[in-house]
PDB file of C-alpha atoms in Angstrom:
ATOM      1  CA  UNK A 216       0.000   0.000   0.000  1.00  0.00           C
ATOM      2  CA  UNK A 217       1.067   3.700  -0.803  1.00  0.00           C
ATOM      3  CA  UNK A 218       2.540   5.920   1.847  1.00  0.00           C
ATOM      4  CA  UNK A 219      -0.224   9.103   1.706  1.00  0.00           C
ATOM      5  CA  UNK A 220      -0.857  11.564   3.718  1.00  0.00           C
ATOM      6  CA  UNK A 221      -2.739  14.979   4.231  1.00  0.00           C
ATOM      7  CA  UNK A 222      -1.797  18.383   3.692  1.00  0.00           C
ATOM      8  CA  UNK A 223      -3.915  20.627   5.362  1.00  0.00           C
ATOM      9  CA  UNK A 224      -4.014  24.908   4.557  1.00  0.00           C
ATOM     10  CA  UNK A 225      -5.539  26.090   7.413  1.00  0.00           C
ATOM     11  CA  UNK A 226      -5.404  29.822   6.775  1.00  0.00           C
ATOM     12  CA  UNK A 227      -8.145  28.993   4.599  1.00  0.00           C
ATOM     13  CA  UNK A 228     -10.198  26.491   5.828  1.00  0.00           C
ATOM     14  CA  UNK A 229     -13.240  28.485   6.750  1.00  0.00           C
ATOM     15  CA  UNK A 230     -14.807  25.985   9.164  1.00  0.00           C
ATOM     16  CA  UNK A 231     -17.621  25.036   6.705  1.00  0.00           C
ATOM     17  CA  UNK A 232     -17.731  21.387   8.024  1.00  0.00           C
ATOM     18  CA  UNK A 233     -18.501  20.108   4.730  1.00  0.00           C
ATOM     19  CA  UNK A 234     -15.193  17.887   4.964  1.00  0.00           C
ATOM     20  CA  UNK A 235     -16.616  16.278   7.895  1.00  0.00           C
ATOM     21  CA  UNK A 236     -20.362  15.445   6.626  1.00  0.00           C
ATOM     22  CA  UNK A 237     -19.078  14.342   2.897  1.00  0.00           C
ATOM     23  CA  UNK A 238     -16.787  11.566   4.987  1.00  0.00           C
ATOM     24  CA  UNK A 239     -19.534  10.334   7.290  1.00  0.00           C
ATOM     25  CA  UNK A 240     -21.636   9.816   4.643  1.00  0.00           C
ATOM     26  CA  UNK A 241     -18.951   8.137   2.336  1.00  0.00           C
ATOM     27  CA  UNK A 242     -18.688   5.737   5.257  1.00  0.00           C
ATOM     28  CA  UNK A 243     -21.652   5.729   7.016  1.00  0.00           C
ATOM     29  CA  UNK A 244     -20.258   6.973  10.344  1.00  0.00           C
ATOM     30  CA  UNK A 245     -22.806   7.160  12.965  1.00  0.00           C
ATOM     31  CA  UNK A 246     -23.534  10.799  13.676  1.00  0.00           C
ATOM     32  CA  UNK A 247     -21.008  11.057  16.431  1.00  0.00           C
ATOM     33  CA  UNK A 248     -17.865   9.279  14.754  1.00  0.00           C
ATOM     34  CA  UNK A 249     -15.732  11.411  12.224  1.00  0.00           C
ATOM     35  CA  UNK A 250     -13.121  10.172   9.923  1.00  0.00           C
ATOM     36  CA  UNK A 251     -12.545  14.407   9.793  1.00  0.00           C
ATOM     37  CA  UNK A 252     -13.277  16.799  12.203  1.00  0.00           C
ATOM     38  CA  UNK A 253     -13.079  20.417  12.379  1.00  0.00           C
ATOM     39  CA  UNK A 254     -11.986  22.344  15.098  1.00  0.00           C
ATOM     40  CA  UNK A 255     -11.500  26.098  16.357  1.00  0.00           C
ATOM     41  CA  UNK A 256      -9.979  28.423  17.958  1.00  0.00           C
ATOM     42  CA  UNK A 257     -11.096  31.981  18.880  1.00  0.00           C
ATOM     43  CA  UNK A 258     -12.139  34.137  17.524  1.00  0.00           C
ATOM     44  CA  UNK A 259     -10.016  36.193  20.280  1.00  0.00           C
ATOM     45  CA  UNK A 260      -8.046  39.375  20.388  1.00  0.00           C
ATOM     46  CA  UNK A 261      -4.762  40.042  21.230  1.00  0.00           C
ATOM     47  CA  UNK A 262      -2.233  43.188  21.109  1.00  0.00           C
ATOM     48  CA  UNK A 263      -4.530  46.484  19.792  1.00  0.00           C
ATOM     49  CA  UNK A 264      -5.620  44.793  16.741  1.00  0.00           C
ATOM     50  CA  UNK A 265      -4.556  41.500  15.912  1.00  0.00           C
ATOM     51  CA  UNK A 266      -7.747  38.687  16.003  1.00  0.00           C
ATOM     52  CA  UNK A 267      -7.044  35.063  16.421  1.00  0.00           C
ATOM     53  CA  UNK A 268      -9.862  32.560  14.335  1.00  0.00           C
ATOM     54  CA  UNK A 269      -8.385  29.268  13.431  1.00  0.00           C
ATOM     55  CA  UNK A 270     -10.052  26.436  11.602  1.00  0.00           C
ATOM     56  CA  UNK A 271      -8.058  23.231  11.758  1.00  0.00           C
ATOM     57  CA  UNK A 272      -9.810  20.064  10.015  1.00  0.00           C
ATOM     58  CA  UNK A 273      -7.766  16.706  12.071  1.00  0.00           C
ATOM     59  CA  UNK A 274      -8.165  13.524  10.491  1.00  0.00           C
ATOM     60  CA  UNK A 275      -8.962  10.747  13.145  1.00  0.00           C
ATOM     61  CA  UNK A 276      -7.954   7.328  13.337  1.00  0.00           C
ATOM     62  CA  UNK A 277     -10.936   6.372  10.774  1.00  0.00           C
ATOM     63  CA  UNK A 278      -9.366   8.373   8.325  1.00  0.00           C
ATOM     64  CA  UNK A 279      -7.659   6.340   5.970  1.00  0.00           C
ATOM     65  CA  UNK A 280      -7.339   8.866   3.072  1.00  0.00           C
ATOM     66  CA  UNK A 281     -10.033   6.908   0.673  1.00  0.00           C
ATOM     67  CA  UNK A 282      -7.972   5.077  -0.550  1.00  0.00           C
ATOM     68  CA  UNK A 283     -10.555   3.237  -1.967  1.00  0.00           C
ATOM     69  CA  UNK A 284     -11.348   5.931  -4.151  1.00  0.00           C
ATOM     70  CA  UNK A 285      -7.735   6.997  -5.072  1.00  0.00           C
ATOM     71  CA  UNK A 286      -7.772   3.288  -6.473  1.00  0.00           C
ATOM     72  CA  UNK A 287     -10.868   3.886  -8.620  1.00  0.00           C
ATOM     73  CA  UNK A 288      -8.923   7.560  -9.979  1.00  0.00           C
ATOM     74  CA  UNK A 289     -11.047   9.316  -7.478  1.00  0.00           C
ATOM     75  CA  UNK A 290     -10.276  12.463  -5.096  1.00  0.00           C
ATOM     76  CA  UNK A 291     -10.801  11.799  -1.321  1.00  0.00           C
ATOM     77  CA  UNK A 292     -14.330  12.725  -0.638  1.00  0.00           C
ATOM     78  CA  UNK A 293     -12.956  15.413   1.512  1.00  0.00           C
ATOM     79  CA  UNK A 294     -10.931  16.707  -0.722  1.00  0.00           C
ATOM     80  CA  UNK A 295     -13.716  16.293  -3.313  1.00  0.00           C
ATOM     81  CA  UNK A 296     -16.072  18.446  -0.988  1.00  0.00           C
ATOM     82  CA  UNK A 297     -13.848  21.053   0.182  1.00  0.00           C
ATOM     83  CA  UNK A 298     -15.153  24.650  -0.591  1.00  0.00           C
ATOM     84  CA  UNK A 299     -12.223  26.040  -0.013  1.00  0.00           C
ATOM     85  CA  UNK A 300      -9.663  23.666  -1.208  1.00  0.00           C
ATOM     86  CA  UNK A 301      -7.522  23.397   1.556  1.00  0.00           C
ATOM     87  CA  UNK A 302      -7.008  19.762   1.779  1.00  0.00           C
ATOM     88  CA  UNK A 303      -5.096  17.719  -0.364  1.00  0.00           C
ATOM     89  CA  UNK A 304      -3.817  14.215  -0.200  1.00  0.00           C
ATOM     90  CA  UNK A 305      -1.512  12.365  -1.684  1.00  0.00           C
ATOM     91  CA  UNK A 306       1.808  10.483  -1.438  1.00  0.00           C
ATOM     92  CA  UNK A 307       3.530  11.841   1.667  1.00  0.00           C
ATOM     93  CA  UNK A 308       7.046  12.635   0.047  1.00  0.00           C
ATOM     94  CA  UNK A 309       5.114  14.468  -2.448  1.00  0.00           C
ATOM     95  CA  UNK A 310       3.030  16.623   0.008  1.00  0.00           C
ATOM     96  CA  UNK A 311       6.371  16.741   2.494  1.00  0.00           C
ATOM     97  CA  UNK A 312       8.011  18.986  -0.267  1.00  0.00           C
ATOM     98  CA  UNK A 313       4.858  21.345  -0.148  1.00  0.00           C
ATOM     99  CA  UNK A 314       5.076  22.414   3.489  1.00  0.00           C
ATOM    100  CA  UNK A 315       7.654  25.111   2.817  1.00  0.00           C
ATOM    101  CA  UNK A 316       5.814  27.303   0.413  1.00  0.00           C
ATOM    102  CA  UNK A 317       3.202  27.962   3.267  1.00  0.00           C
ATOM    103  CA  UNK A 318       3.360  29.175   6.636  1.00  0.00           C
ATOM    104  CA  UNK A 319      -0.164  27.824   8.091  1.00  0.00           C
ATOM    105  CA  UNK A 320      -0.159  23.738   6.923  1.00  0.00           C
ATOM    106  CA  UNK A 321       0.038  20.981   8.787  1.00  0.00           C
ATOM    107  CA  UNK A 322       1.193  17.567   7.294  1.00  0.00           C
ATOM    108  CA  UNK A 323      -0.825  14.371   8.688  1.00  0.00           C
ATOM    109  CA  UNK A 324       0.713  11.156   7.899  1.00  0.00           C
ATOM    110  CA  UNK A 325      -1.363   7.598   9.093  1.00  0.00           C
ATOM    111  CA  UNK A 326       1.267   5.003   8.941  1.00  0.00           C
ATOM    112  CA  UNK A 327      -1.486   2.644  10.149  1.00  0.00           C
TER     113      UNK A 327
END
């Protein structure tokens, strides 16, 4: 099986949630299960003007990148879904080279 992984842009994500609903429905999670879930922080202030609003999508332990539908040429249905296109996944050296051009990304890697 293919080392992937998930690059996520989170200076962009704008907490829609439509990541998480797209992948309980692609794998009929019960309604409290996630395979993604988004969480935030803030919206707080600090210093005169500066705001703090962060929208981080985490891929749980369900998550295992669809690669069922990479297989079938596919996008991950949360990548598929995402309104804002912050998510991408794909082969982890590939998306390891990416986190430099970016300030706000996080890499996730499931080696399970």
């Amino acid at each position: 099986m293919a080392d992937y992984g998930m690059l996520i842009d989170y200076d962009w994500c704008t907490g829609c949630h439509t990541c998480e609903t797209a992948c309980q429905m692609e794998h009929n999670l019960p309604p409290d299960q996630f395979g993604i879930k988004v969480t935030e922080v803030g919206p707080y202030q600090y210093g005169d003007r500066k705001w703090v609003l962060i929208n981080m999508p985490i891929p749980t332990d369900q998550c295992n990148f669809c690669v069922e539908r990479i297989a079938q040429g596919k996008l991950p249905t949360c990548m598929h879904h995402c309104q804002a296109r912050c998510l991408e996944v794909g082969l982890i050296d590939e998306l390891q080279s990416k986190l430099s051009a970016k300030k706000k990304q996080v890499l996730f890697h499931n080696q399970g």
